[in-house]
Amino acid sequence: MAPSHVLKCCQRVLAWVPVVFIALVVAWSYYAYVVELCAFTITSTGEKVVYLVVFHLSFVMFVWSYWKTIFTSPASPSDEFCLSKSDKEQYEREERPESQQDILRRAAKDLPIYTTTASRAIRYCDRCQLIKPDRCHHCSACDLCVLKMDHHCPWVNNCVGFSNYKFFLLFLLYSLLYCLFVAATVLQYFIKFWTLCRRKSAENCPKNDLPDSHAKFHVLFLFFVAAMFFISILSLFSYHCWLVSKNRSTIEAFRAPTFRNGPDKNGFSLGCSKNLKEVFGDEKKYWLLPVFTSLGDGCNFPTRLVIMDPEQLTVSSQNEPAKSSGANQPFPVRPLSESQNRLLDNESQWVEGGSEEENVKSGAKKHVIVSLES
Ligand SMILES: [Zn+2]
Ligand SMILES: [Zn+2]
């Protein structure tokens, strides 16, 4: 076997170390809670039953969402984003970047693409040999282009993107609830054991109804570990809640996507409640279940800016200087998609220079900006 293959195999095995670590901590926490706390420490049957029922509920939801985050394959762009054989050959033959861009621009003409690189070039992945859809990025760890890529997470050894972002959020939510429940219910026993330990060390230990066994060790550590994980996950979860409310990925939070009028960090934001639905779906009953309900296909995203007619760029660029910078580079545009039409149906629209109806009647071609923020 070639050394590079051995190295790759080692890397693949090592990538599972954080996942195995988490799995071992979770397995230990299950044993410590169910056996050491509920079976050996708690004496009241009613308390035991309530604790065990709620514990298993949060445990199942946590493991389920964690499992789905790890084992849901990242979604990749469909074949329509790959260059045709002749285009690919021509692209490889060309050495000048301008000519290569011409080929890409021609190939991207009918694709649902709104964003470019910061330098106004078509986003192309040399590695996967495809035109990147909006919000798609190449992950070097997975070595593929991932739709609506958020980040590559070592704790799940997977890319977090369009196919599993909802699962990832639920994994954070249920791990928070799991840690919170464990820490809250263990607290009173933690205090009892802790004071018992301290009194013993002071050689002034009164009789205590708690079993002085190895349960003490598990209960003390259970509290520390649950509290520690709760605090560290809380900030990450809060950050992702903010990202969801803005319909922004982690990558986009650091580098705003470039639209026709320049970089716009809110380019995909449709208003808080619609942004939430983009990730969790239309039906609220599925929101808390780790089943896939995100809207769209991962390639085609509704944006705040809807181009009605690309030929009349000058109309809108008069008022917005940023737009004119790309005017000499034709931008790939798409017809209004179904998803956009759905959004347009119910939302108020603001049309530059009069109502949309008037413009359509008079044949005036305008750049329509859909005001979706409520
Ligand atoms: Zn790629
Ligand atoms: Zn990845």
Coordinates of C-alpha atoms and ligand atoms in Angstrom, one line a residue:
M1 CA 0.0 0.0 0.0
A2 CA 1.3 3.4 -1.0
P3 CA 2.4 5.7 2.0
S4 CA -0.2 8.3 1.0
H5 CA -3.0 5.7 1.3
V6 CA -1.7 4.6 4.8
L7 CA -1.7 8.3 5.8
K8 CA -5.2 8.8 4.5
C9 CA -6.4 5.6 6.4
C10 CA -4.8 6.9 9.6
Q11 CA -6.4 10.3 9.2
R12 CA -9.8 8.7 8.6
V13 CA -9.4 6.6 11.8
L14 CA -8.1 9.5 13.9
A15 CA -11.1 11.6 12.7
W16 CA -13.4 9.3 14.7
V17 CA -11.5 9.9 18.0
P18 CA -13.6 13.0 19.1
V19 CA -16.8 11.1 18.2
V20 CA -15.7 8.0 20.2
F21 CA -14.7 10.3 23.1
I22 CA -18.2 11.9 23.1
A23 CA -19.8 8.4 22.9
L24 CA -17.8 7.1 25.8
V25 CA -18.7 10.2 28.0
V26 CA -22.4 9.7 27.1
A27 CA -22.3 6.0 27.8
W28 CA -20.6 6.7 31.2
S29 CA -23.1 9.4 32.0
Y30 CA -26.0 7.0 31.3
Y31 CA -24.4 4.4 33.6
A32 CA -23.7 7.0 36.3
Y33 CA -27.2 8.4 36.2
V34 CA -29.3 5.3 35.9
V35 CA -27.3 2.9 38.0
E36 CA -25.2 4.9 40.5
L37 CA -27.7 7.7 41.1
C38 CA -31.1 6.3 40.5
A39 CA -30.5 2.7 41.5
F40 CA -28.0 3.1 44.4
T41 CA -28.4 6.6 45.7
I42 CA -32.0 7.7 45.4
T43 CA -34.3 6.0 47.9
S44 CA -37.7 7.5 47.0
T45 CA -39.5 5.3 44.3
G46 CA -41.6 8.3 43.0
E47 CA -38.5 10.4 42.5
K48 CA -36.7 7.5 40.8
V49 CA -39.5 6.9 38.3
V50 CA -39.9 10.6 37.4
Y51 CA -36.2 11.1 37.0
L52 CA -35.8 7.9 34.9
V53 CA -38.7 8.8 32.5
V54 CA -37.5 12.3 31.8
F55 CA -33.9 11.2 31.6
H56 CA -34.6 8.6 29.0
L57 CA -36.7 11.0 27.0
S58 CA -33.9 13.5 26.7
F59 CA -31.3 10.8 26.3
V60 CA -33.2 9.3 23.3
M61 CA -33.7 12.7 21.6
F62 CA -30.1 13.6 22.1
V63 CA -28.7 10.3 20.8
W64 CA -31.2 10.3 17.9
S65 CA -30.2 13.9 16.7
Y66 CA -26.5 13.2 17.3
W67 CA -26.7 10.0 15.2
K68 CA -28.5 11.8 12.4
T69 CA -25.9 14.6 12.4
I70 CA -23.1 12.2 12.2
F71 CA -24.5 9.8 9.6
T72 CA -26.4 12.1 7.2
S73 CA -24.2 12.4 4.2
P74 CA -23.5 16.0 3.1
A75 CA -25.5 16.9 0.1
S76 CA -23.5 17.7 -3.1
P77 CA -24.5 19.7 -6.2
S78 CA -26.5 17.9 -8.8
D79 CA -25.2 17.0 -12.2
E80 CA -26.5 20.1 -13.8
F81 CA -23.7 22.1 -12.1
C82 CA -21.0 19.9 -13.7
L83 CA -19.5 21.2 -16.9
S84 CA -20.3 19.2 -20.0
K85 CA -17.5 17.1 -21.5
S86 CA -16.7 19.6 -24.2
D87 CA -16.8 22.6 -21.8
K88 CA -14.5 20.8 -19.5
E89 CA -12.0 20.0 -22.2
Q90 CA -12.2 23.6 -23.4
Y91 CA -11.8 24.9 -19.9
E92 CA -8.7 22.8 -19.3
R93 CA -7.2 23.8 -22.6
E94 CA -7.6 27.5 -21.8
E95 CA -4.8 29.1 -19.9
R96 CA -6.2 32.7 -19.6
P97 CA -8.5 33.1 -16.6
E98 CA -10.7 35.5 -18.6
S99 CA -11.4 32.9 -21.3
Q100 CA -12.0 30.3 -18.6
Q101 CA -14.5 32.7 -17.0
D102 CA -16.3 33.1 -20.4
I103 CA -16.7 29.3 -20.6
L104 CA -18.1 29.2 -17.0
R105 CA -20.4 32.2 -17.6
R106 CA -21.8 30.5 -20.6
A107 CA -22.3 27.2 -18.7
A108 CA -23.9 29.0 -15.7
K109 CA -26.3 31.0 -17.9
D110 CA -29.3 28.8 -17.1
L111 CA -28.3 27.8 -13.6
P112 CA -30.0 29.2 -10.5
I113 CA -27.0 31.2 -9.4
Y114 CA -27.0 34.6 -7.7
T115 CA -23.6 34.9 -6.1
T116 CA -20.1 35.2 -7.4
T117 CA -16.6 35.4 -5.9
A118 CA -15.6 38.8 -4.4
S119 CA -13.9 39.6 -7.7
R120 CA -17.1 38.9 -9.6
A121 CA -16.0 35.6 -11.1
I122 CA -18.2 32.5 -11.4
R123 CA -17.5 30.3 -8.4
Y124 CA -15.9 27.1 -9.7
C125 CA -14.5 24.2 -7.9
D126 CA -11.4 22.9 -9.7
R127 CA -11.3 19.9 -7.4
C128 CA -14.9 18.7 -8.1
Q129 CA -15.0 20.3 -11.5
L130 CA -18.3 21.9 -11.1
I131 CA -19.9 25.4 -10.8
K132 CA -20.7 26.0 -7.2
P133 CA -24.4 26.7 -6.5
D134 CA -25.1 29.6 -4.1
R135 CA -24.0 28.9 -0.5
C136 CA -22.1 25.8 -1.6
H137 CA -18.4 25.5 -0.5
H138 CA -15.7 22.9 -1.0
C139 CA -14.8 21.1 2.2
S140 CA -11.1 20.0 2.3
A141 CA -11.7 17.5 5.0
C142 CA -14.5 15.7 3.1
D143 CA -12.9 16.5 -0.2
L144 CA -16.3 17.4 -1.8
C145 CA -18.5 20.4 -2.5
V146 CA -21.2 20.7 0.2
L147 CA -24.5 22.4 -0.3
K148 CA -25.1 25.4 2.1
M149 CA -22.0 24.4 3.9
D150 CA -21.9 25.7 7.5
H151 CA -18.7 24.2 8.8
H152 CA -16.9 20.9 9.2
C153 CA -17.5 19.7 12.7
P154 CA -14.8 17.3 14.2
W155 CA -17.2 16.4 17.1
V156 CA -19.5 14.7 14.6
N157 CA -16.8 13.9 12.0
N158 CA -19.1 15.3 9.3
C159 CA -19.8 18.4 7.4
V160 CA -22.7 20.4 8.7
G161 CA -24.6 21.7 5.7
F162 CA -28.0 21.7 4.0
S163 CA -28.7 18.0 4.6
N164 CA -28.0 18.0 8.3
Y165 CA -28.1 21.5 9.7
K166 CA -31.5 21.0 11.4
F167 CA -30.1 17.8 13.0
F168 CA -27.1 19.7 14.2
L169 CA -29.2 22.4 15.8
L170 CA -31.4 19.8 17.5
F171 CA -28.2 17.9 18.6
L172 CA -27.1 21.2 20.3
L173 CA -30.5 21.8 21.8
Y174 CA -31.0 18.2 23.2
S175 CA -27.4 18.1 24.5
L176 CA -28.2 21.3 26.4
L177 CA -31.4 19.9 27.8
Y178 CA -29.7 16.6 28.7
C179 CA -26.9 18.4 30.5
L180 CA -29.3 20.8 32.2
F181 CA -31.6 18.0 33.4
V182 CA -28.7 15.9 34.7
A183 CA -27.0 18.8 36.5
A184 CA -30.3 20.0 38.0
T185 CA -31.3 16.6 39.4
V186 CA -27.9 15.6 40.5
L187 CA -27.2 19.0 42.3
Q188 CA -28.9 18.0 45.7
Y189 CA -26.9 14.7 45.8
F190 CA -23.8 16.5 44.7
I191 CA -24.2 18.9 47.7
K192 CA -24.9 16.1 50.1
F193 CA -21.9 14.1 48.9
W194 CA -19.7 17.1 48.8
T195 CA -20.5 18.2 52.4
L196 CA -20.1 14.6 53.5
C197 CA -16.6 14.5 51.9
R198 CA -15.6 17.7 53.5
R199 CA -16.8 16.7 57.0
K200 CA -15.1 13.4 56.7
S201 CA -11.8 15.0 55.9
A202 CA -12.3 17.2 58.9
E203 CA -12.9 14.1 61.0
N204 CA -16.2 15.4 62.1
C205 CA -18.6 13.2 60.1
P206 CA -22.1 12.7 61.5
K207 CA -24.2 9.7 60.4
N208 CA -25.6 10.3 56.9
D209 CA -28.3 8.4 55.0
L210 CA -26.3 8.5 51.8
P211 CA -24.4 5.3 50.8
D212 CA -20.7 6.0 51.2
S213 CA -19.7 4.1 48.1
H214 CA -18.2 4.5 44.7
A215 CA -21.6 6.2 43.8
K216 CA -20.1 9.3 45.4
F217 CA -17.4 9.5 42.8
H218 CA -19.8 9.1 39.9
V219 CA -22.3 11.6 41.2
L220 CA -19.7 14.2 41.9
F221 CA -18.2 13.8 38.4
L222 CA -21.6 13.7 36.8
F223 CA -22.4 17.2 38.0
F224 CA -19.0 18.6 37.0
V225 CA -19.2 17.1 33.5
A226 CA -22.8 18.1 32.9
A227 CA -22.3 21.6 34.0
M228 CA -19.1 22.0 32.0
F229 CA -20.7 20.7 28.8
F230 CA -23.8 22.8 29.4
I231 CA -21.7 26.0 29.6
S232 CA -19.6 25.3 26.6
I233 CA -22.5 24.2 24.3
L234 CA -24.7 27.2 25.4
S235 CA -22.6 29.8 23.6
L236 CA -22.4 27.7 20.4
F237 CA -26.1 27.1 20.4
S238 CA -26.9 30.8 21.0
Y239 CA -24.6 31.7 18.1
H240 CA -26.4 29.3 15.8
C241 CA -29.8 30.5 16.9
W242 CA -28.7 34.0 15.9
L243 CA -27.4 32.6 12.5
V244 CA -30.7 30.8 11.8
S245 CA -32.7 34.0 12.6
K246 CA -30.5 35.8 10.0
N247 CA -30.5 32.9 7.5
R248 CA -26.7 33.0 7.5
S249 CA -24.2 30.1 7.6
T250 CA -21.1 30.3 9.7
I251 CA -19.0 30.8 6.5
E252 CA -21.3 33.6 5.4
A253 CA -21.1 35.3 8.9
F254 CA -17.4 35.6 8.3
R255 CA -17.5 36.4 4.6
A256 CA -20.6 37.9 3.2
P257 CA -21.8 36.4 -0.1
T258 CA -21.3 38.6 -3.2
F259 CA -24.5 39.4 -5.1
R260 CA -25.0 41.6 -8.1
N261 CA -24.9 44.7 -6.0
G262 CA -21.9 43.6 -4.0
P263 CA -21.4 41.7 -0.7
D264 CA -24.6 41.5 1.3
K265 CA -24.6 39.5 4.5
N266 CA -28.4 39.7 4.6
G267 CA -28.8 38.6 1.0
F268 CA -30.6 35.4 2.0
S269 CA -32.5 36.7 4.9
L270 CA -36.3 36.6 4.4
G271 CA -37.3 37.8 7.9
C272 CA -37.0 35.9 11.2
S273 CA -40.0 33.6 10.9
K274 CA -39.4 32.7 7.3
N275 CA -35.7 32.1 8.0
L276 CA -36.7 29.7 10.8
K277 CA -38.9 27.9 8.3
E278 CA -36.1 27.6 5.8
V279 CA -34.3 25.3 8.2
F280 CA -37.1 23.7 10.2
G281 CA -39.8 23.5 7.5
D282 CA -43.4 24.7 7.2
E283 CA -45.0 22.2 9.7
K284 CA -44.3 23.0 13.3
K285 CA -45.0 19.5 14.5
Y286 CA -41.8 18.3 12.9
W287 CA -39.6 21.1 14.2
L288 CA -38.3 19.2 17.3
L289 CA -37.9 15.9 15.6
P290 CA -34.6 15.0 13.8
V291 CA -36.3 14.3 10.5
F292 CA -35.4 16.3 7.4
T293 CA -37.9 19.1 6.8
S294 CA -35.7 22.0 5.6
L295 CA -37.2 23.9 2.6
G296 CA -35.7 23.8 -0.9
D297 CA -33.3 21.6 -2.7
G298 CA -30.0 23.1 -1.3
C299 CA -29.1 24.6 -4.7
N300 CA -31.7 27.2 -5.2
F301 CA -32.4 29.7 -2.4
P302 CA -34.9 32.6 -2.3
T303 CA -33.1 35.9 -2.0
R304 CA -34.1 39.4 -1.0
L305 CA -33.1 40.6 -4.5
V306 CA -35.1 39.3 -7.4
I307 CA -33.9 40.2 -10.8
M308 CA -36.9 40.8 -13.1
D309 CA -34.9 41.6 -16.2
P310 CA -31.1 41.4 -16.4
E311 CA -30.9 43.4 -19.6
Q312 CA -32.1 46.5 -18.0
L313 CA -29.3 46.7 -15.4
T314 CA -28.7 50.4 -16.0
V315 CA -32.2 51.3 -14.6
S316 CA -31.3 50.2 -11.1
S317 CA -27.6 50.9 -11.2
Q318 CA -28.2 54.6 -11.6
N319 CA -29.1 54.9 -8.0
E320 CA -26.8 52.3 -6.6
P321 CA -23.1 52.8 -7.7
A322 CA -22.1 49.4 -6.3
K323 CA -24.1 47.7 -9.0
S324 CA -22.3 49.3 -11.9
S325 CA -19.0 47.7 -10.9
G326 CA -20.2 44.4 -12.3
A327 CA -22.1 45.9 -15.3
N328 CA -19.4 44.9 -17.9
Q329 CA -19.4 41.4 -16.6
P330 CA -22.7 39.6 -17.5
F331 CA -24.1 38.0 -14.4
P332 CA -25.8 34.7 -14.6
V333 CA -29.5 35.1 -13.7
R334 CA -32.3 32.8 -13.2
P335 CA -36.0 33.0 -13.8
L336 CA -38.2 33.4 -10.8
S337 CA -38.3 30.0 -9.1
E338 CA -41.3 28.4 -7.6
S339 CA -40.0 29.2 -4.2
Q340 CA -39.6 32.8 -5.0
N341 CA -43.1 33.0 -6.5
R342 CA -44.4 31.4 -3.3
L343 CA -42.8 34.1 -1.3
L344 CA -43.9 36.9 -3.6
D345 CA -47.5 35.7 -3.3
N346 CA -47.9 36.7 0.3
E347 CA -45.4 39.4 0.8
S348 CA -45.6 43.1 0.3
Q349 CA -43.4 44.2 -2.6
W350 CA -41.6 47.4 -3.2
V351 CA -41.0 48.2 -6.8
E352 CA -38.7 51.0 -7.8
G353 CA -40.6 53.8 -9.6
G354 CA -44.2 52.5 -9.2
S355 CA -46.3 49.5 -8.7
E356 CA -45.4 46.2 -10.3
E357 CA -48.6 46.1 -12.2
E358 CA -48.0 49.4 -13.8
N359 CA -44.5 48.5 -14.9
V360 CA -45.7 45.2 -16.4
K361 CA -48.5 47.1 -18.3
S362 CA -46.2 49.8 -19.6
G363 CA -43.6 47.2 -20.5
A364 CA -41.0 48.9 -18.3
K365 CA -38.4 46.5 -17.2
K366 CA -37.4 47.1 -13.6
H367 CA -35.2 45.6 -11.0
V368 CA -37.7 44.5 -8.3
I369 CA -36.6 44.5 -4.7
V370 CA -38.8 42.4 -2.6
S371 CA -39.2 43.7 0.9
L372 CA -39.6 40.7 3.0
E373 CA -38.6 41.9 6.4
S374 CA -41.6 42.2 8.6
Ligands
ZN1 ZN -15.4 20.9 -4.6
ZN2 ZN -16.4 18.4 5.6

